[in-house]
Short mmCIF file of C-alpha atoms in Angstrom, two decimals:
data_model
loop_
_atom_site.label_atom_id
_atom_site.label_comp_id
_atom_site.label_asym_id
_atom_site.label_seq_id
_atom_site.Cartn_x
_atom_site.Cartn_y
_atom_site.Cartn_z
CA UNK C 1 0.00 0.00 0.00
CA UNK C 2 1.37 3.61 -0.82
CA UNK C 3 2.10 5.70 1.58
CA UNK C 4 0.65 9.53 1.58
CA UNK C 5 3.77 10.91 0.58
CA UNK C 6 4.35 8.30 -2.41
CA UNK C 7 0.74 9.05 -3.53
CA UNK C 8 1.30 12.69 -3.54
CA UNK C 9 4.54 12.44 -5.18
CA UNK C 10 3.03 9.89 -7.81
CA UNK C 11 -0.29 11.92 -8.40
CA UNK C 12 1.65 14.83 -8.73
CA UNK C 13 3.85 13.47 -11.74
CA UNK C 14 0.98 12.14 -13.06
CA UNK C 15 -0.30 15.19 -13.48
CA UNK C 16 2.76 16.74 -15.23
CA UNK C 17 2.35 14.29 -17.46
CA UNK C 18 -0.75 14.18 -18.39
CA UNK C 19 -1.15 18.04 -18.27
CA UNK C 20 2.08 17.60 -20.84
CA UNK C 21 0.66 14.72 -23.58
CA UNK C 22 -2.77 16.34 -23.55
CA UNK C 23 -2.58 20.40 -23.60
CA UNK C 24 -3.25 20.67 -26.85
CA UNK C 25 -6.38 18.73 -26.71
CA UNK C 26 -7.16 20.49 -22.74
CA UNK C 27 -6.57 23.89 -23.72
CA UNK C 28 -6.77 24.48 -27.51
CA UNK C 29 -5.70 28.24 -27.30
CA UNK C 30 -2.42 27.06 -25.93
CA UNK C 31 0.27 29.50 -28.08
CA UNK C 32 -2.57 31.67 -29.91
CA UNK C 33 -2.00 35.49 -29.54
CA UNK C 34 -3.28 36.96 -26.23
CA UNK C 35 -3.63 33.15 -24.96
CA UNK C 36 -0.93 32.11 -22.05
CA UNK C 37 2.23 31.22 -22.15
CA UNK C 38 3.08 27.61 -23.09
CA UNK C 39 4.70 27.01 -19.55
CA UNK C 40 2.01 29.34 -17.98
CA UNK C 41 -0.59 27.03 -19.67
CA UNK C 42 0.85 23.83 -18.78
CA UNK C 43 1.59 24.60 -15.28
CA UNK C 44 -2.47 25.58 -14.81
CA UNK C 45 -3.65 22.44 -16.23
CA UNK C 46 -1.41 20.62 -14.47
CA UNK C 47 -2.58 22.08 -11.34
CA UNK C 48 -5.83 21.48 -12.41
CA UNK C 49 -5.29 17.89 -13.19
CA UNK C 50 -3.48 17.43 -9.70
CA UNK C 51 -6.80 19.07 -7.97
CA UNK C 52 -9.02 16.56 -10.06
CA UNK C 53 -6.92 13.69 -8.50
CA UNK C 54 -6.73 15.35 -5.18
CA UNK C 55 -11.05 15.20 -5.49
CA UNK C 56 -10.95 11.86 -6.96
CA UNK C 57 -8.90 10.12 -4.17
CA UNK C 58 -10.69 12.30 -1.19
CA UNK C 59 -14.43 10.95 -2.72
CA UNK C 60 -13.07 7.37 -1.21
CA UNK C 61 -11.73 8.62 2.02
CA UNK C 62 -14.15 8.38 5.19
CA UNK C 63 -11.68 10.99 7.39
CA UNK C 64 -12.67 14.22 8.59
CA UNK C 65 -11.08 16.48 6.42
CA UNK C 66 -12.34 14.47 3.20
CA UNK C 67 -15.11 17.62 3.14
CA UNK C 68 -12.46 20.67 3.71
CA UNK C 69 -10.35 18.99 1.50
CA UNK C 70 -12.40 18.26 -1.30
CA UNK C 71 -13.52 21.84 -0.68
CA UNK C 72 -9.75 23.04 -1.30
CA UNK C 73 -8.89 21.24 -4.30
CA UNK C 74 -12.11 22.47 -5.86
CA UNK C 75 -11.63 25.73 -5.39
CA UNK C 76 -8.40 25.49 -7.16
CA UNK C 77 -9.19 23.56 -10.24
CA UNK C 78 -12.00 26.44 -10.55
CA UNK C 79 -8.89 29.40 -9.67
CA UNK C 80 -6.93 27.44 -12.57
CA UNK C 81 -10.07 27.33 -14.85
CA UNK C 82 -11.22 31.05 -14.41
CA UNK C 83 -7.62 32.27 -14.63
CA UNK C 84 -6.90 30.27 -17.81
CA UNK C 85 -9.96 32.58 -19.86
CA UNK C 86 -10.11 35.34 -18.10
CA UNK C 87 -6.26 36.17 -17.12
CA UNK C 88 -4.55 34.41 -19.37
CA UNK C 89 -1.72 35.75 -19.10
CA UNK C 90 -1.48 35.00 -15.39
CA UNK C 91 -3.40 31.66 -14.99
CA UNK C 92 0.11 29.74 -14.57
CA UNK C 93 0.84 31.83 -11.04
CA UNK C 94 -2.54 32.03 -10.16
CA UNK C 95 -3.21 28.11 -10.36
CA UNK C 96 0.29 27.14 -8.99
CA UNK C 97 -0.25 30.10 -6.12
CA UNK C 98 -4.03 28.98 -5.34
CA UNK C 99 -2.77 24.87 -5.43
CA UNK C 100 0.73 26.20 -3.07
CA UNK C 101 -1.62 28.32 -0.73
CA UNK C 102 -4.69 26.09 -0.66
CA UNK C 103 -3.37 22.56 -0.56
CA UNK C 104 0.36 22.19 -0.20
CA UNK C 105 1.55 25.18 1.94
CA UNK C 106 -1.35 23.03 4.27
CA UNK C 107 -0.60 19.83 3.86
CA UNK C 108 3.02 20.62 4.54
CA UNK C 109 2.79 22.90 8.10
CA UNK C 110 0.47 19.91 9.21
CA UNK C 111 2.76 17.58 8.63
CA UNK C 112 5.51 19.68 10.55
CA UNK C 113 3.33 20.19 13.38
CA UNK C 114 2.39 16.35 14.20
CA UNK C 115 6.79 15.98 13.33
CA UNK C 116 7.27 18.80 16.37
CA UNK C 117 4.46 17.34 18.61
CA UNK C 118 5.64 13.70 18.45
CA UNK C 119 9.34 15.31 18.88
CA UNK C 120 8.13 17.35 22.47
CA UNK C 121 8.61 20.58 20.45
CA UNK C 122 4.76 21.64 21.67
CA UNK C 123 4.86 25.40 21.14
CA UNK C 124 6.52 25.02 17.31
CA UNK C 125 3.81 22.11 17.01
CA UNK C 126 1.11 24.79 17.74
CA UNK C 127 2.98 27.44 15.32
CA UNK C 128 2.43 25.30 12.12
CA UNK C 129 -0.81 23.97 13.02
CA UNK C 130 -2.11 27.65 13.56
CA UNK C 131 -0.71 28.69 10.28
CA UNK C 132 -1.86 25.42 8.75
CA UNK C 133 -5.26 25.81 10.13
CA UNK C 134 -5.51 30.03 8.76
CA UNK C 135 -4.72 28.65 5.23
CA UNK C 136 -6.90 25.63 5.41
CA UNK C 137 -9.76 26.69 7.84
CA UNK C 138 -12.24 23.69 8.36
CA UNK C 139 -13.29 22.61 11.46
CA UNK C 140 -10.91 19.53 11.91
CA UNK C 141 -8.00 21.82 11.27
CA UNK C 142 -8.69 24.48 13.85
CA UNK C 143 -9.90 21.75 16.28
CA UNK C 144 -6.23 20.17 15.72
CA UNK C 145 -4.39 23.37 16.02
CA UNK C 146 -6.72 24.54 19.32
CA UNK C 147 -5.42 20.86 20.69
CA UNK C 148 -1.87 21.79 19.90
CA UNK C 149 -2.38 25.29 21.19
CA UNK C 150 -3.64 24.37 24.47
CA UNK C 151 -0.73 21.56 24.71
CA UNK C 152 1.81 24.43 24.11
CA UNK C 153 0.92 26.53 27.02
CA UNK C 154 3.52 25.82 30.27
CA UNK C 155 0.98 26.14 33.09
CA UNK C 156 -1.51 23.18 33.35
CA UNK C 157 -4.34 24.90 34.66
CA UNK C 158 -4.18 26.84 31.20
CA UNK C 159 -3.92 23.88 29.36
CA UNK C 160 -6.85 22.37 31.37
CA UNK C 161 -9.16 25.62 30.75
CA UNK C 162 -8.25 25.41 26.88
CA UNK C 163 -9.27 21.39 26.59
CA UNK C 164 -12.49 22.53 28.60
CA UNK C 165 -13.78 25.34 26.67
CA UNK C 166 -12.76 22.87 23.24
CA UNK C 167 -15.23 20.49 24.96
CA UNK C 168 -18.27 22.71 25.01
CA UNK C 169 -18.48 21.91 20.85
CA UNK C 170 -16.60 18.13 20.58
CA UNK C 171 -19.46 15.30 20.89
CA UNK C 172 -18.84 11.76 21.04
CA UNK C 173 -15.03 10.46 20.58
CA UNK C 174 -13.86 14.07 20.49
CA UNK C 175 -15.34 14.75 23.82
CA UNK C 176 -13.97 12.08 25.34
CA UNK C 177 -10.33 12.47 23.92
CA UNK C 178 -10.16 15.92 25.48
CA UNK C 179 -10.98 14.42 29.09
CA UNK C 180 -8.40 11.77 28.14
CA UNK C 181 -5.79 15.15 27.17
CA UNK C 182 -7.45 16.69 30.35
CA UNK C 183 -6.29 13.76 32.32
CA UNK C 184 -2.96 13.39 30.67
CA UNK C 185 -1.97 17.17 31.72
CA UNK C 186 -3.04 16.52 34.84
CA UNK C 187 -0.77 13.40 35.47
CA UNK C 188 -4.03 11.09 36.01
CA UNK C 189 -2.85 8.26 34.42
CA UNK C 190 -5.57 6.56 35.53
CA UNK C 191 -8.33 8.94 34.20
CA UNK C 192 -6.27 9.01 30.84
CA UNK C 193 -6.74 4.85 30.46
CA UNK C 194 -10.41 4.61 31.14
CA UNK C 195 -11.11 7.63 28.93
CA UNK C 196 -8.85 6.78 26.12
CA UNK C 197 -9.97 2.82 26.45
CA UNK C 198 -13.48 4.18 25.81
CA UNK C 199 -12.82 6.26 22.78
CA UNK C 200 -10.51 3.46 21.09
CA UNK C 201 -12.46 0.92 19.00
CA UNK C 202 -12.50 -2.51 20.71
CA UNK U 1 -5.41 8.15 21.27
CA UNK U 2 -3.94 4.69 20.79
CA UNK U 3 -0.48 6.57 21.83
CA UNK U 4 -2.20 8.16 24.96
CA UNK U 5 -3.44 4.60 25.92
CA UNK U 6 -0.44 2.50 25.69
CA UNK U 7 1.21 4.93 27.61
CA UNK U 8 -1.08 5.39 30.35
CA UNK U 9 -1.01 1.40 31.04
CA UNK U 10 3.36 1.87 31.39
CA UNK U 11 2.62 4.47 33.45
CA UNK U 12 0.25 2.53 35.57
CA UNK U 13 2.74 -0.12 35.44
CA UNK U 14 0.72 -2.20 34.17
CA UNK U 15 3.05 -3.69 31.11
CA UNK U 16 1.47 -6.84 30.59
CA UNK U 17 -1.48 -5.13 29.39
CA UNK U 18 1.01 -2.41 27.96
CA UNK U 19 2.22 -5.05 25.58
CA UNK U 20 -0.91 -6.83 24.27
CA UNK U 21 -2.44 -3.38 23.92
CA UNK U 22 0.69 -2.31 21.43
CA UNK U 23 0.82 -6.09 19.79
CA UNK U 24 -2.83 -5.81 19.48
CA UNK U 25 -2.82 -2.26 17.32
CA UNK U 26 0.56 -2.93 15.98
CA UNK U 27 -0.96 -3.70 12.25
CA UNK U 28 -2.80 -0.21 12.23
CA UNK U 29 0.47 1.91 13.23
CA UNK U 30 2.93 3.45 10.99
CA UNK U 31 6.00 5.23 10.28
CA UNK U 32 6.84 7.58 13.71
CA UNK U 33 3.85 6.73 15.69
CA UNK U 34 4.85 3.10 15.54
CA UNK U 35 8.46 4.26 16.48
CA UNK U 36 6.87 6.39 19.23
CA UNK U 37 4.77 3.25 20.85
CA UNK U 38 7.94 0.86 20.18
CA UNK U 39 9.89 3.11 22.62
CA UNK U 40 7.03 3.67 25.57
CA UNK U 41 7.12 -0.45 25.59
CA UNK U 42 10.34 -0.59 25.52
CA UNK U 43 10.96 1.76 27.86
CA UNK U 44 8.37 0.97 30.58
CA UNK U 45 9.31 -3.09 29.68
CA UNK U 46 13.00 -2.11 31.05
CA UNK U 47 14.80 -2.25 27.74
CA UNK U 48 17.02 -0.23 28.04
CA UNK U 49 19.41 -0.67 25.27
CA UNK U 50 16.89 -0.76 22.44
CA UNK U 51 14.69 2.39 23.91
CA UNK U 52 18.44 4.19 23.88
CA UNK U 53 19.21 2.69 20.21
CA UNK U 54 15.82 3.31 19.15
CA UNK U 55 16.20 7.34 20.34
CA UNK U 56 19.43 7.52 19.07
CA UNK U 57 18.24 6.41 15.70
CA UNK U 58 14.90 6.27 14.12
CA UNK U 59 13.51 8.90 16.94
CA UNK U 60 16.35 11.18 17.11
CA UNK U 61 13.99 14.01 16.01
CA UNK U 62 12.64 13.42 19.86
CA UNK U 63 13.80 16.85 22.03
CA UNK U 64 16.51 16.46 24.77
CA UNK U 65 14.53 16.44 28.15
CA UNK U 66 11.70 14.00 26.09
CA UNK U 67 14.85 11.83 25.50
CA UNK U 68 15.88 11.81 29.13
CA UNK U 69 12.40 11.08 30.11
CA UNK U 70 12.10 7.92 28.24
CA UNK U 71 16.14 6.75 29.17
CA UNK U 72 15.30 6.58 32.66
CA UNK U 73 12.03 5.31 32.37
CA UNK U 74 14.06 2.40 30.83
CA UNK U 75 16.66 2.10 33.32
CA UNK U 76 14.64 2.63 36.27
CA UNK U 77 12.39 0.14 34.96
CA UNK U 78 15.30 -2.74 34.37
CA UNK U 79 16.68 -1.65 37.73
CA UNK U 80 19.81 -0.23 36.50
CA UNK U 81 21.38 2.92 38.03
CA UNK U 82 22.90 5.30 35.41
CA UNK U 83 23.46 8.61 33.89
CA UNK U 84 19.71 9.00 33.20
CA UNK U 85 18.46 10.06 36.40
CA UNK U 86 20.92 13.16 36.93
CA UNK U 87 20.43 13.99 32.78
CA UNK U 88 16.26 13.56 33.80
CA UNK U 89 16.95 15.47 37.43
CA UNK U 90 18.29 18.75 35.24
CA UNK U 91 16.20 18.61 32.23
CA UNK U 92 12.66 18.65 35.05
CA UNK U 93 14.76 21.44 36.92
CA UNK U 94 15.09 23.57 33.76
CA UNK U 95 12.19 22.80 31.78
CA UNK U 96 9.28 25.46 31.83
CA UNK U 97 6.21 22.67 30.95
CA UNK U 98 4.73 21.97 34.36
CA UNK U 99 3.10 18.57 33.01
CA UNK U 100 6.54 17.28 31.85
CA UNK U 101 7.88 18.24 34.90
CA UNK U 102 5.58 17.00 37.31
CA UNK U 103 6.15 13.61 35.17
CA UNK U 104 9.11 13.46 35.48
CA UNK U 105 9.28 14.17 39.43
CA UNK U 106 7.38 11.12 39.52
CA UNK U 107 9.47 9.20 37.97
CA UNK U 108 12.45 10.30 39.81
CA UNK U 109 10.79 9.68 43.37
CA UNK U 110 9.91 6.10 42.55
CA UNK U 111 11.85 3.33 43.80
CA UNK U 112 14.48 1.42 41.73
CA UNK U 113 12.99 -2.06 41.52
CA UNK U 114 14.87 -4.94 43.50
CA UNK U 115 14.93 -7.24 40.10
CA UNK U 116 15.10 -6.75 36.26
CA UNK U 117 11.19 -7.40 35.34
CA UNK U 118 10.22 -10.87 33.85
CA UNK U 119 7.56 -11.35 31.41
CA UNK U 120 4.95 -13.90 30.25
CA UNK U 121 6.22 -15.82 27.14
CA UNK U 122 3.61 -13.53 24.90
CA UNK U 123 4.83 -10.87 26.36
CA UNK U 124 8.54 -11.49 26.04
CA UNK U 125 7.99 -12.38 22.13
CA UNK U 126 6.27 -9.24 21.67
CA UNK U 127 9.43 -7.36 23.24
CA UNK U 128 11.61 -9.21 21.20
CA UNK U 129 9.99 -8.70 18.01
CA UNK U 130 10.22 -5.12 18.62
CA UNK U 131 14.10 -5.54 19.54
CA UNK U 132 14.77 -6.79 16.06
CA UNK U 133 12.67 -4.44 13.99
CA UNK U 134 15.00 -1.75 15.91
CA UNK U 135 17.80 -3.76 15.30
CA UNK U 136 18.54 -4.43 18.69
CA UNK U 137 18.07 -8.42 19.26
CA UNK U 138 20.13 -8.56 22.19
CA UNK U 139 18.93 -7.98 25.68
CA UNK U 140 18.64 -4.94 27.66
#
């Protein structure tokens, strides 16, 4: 099975490629006067084609951010598509900048924040999960980077008081991994087993 | 979560369960989190040696005083007397995060155990297994 990184990287190339064999047919203007560039063109439709794959391999996934992704990659395919006709001569930066802004610039901070967290680096953690969760701002995000905010703060009363006010809008498994976090800052070890045993599938 | 509840059962001491809980959820970790529950058992099982091979390798990215933490969790737990507690003692002494701290207190007040631990045969496979994906085989 591929990992996310492999898939990414694959779906990625894919894309150059396909946005490479099939411009001509994808974008017929491609080279007319007052049309794009040929790299400008090619780099939108292969952002384009990336955000189609992005869409196509979210529709499958059952996680939480299948919606807020989806969402993302949408709304750069259509950044790509109105750029292409109606700034031309800019749809190359404006694709690549909406898929760099909207998906990877994202993608990437997360992924630096859960590398800081597991490391004990709590406060950077909370950094790139903030800026992660301003680009990309569904509710999954900013629920991750209120978690990581309230694990960054150095007394635990304040860490407490953030994991309770989170709890006011987390139901069901969320609810009770923020007593488990609650109990974790608090040194209960014993709190933190029976709460995490009953959010954890048997 | 999975992480939180493996290790709340070392810190409860109860590594039995500890180790069925990790062999049992083994097949749905990856990558660092793997790595990550690999050195809690390790370190709360008293293997010492692979918990320090294991930080010194595939979890080098983990900070100093987390290091520490998880060194003398493994030699307090095997019973051995070393380094760890005074590089533990300064890290709780200079590190602002009152959780770690208090942690860490803990663990420096308790007791070094008369005996190295000794586990069930399940339980000593499922150590061992995770010795040689670390590439430690021997024994801590």
């Amino acid at each position: 099975m591929l990992s996310a990184n492999a898939a990414y990287a694959l779906s990625f190339v894919f894309s150059l490629a396909v946005a490479w064999f099939f411009a001509p047919l994808l974008y017929p203007h491609m080279g007319e006067a007052g049309a794009p560039s040929r790299l400008g063109s090619f780099a939108t439709l292969a952002a384009m084609t990336f955000s189609l794959l992005g869409i196509a391999s979210l529709a499958g996934y059952a996680g939480p951010e299948r919606t807020g992704g989806i969402l993302a990659y949408a709304l750069t395919f259509a950044i790509g598509a109105a750029a292409l006709w109606l700034l031309p001569e800019w749809s190359g930066i404006a694709a690549v900048g909406a898929l760099v802004v909207l998906v990877a610039a994202p993608t990437v901070l997360m992924r630096l924040a859960e590398h800081h967290s597991a490391a004990g680096g709590r406060r950077i953690a909370a950094v790139c999960a903030l800026l992660a969760s301003r680009l990309h701002p569904s509710k999954p995000m900013r629920f991750y980077a209120a978690v990581l905010g309230a694990r960054a703060t150095r007394s635990t009363e304040a860490e407490i008081a953030a994991y309770t006010s989170l709890k006011v809008d987390a139901t069901g498994q969320l609810h009770m991994a923020l007593d488990g976090l609650i109990a974790f800052a608090r040194d209960d070890w014993i709190g933190a087993s029976s709460t995490t045993a009953a959010a954890l599938p048997p | 979560m999975k992480f939180y509840e493996i290790r709340a059962l070392g810190e409860l001491g109860r590594v039995e369960e500890m180790i069925a809980a990790f062999a049992a959820w083994q097949p749905q970790l990856r990558g660092r989190d793997l790595d990550l529950c690999r050195l809690m058992v390790l370190a709360f099982a008293g293997r010492h040696a692979g918990a320090r091979a294991l930080l010194q390798q595939r979890l080098g990215l983990v900070r100093p005083e987390r290091a520490a933490y998880w060194s003398f969790v493994a030699a307090n737990s095997a019973g051995v007397a070393d380094g760890s507690r005074d590089a533990l003692a300064r890290h709780a002494r200079e590190c602002d995060d009152e959780a770690f701290r208090r942690a860490a207190e803990r663990h420096l007040a308790a007791p070094l155990p008369a005996a190295a631990p000794t586990w069930s045969p399940a339980s000593a496979a499922a150590i061992a297994e995770i010795e040689r994906a670390v590439g430690r085989s021997r024994a801590g």
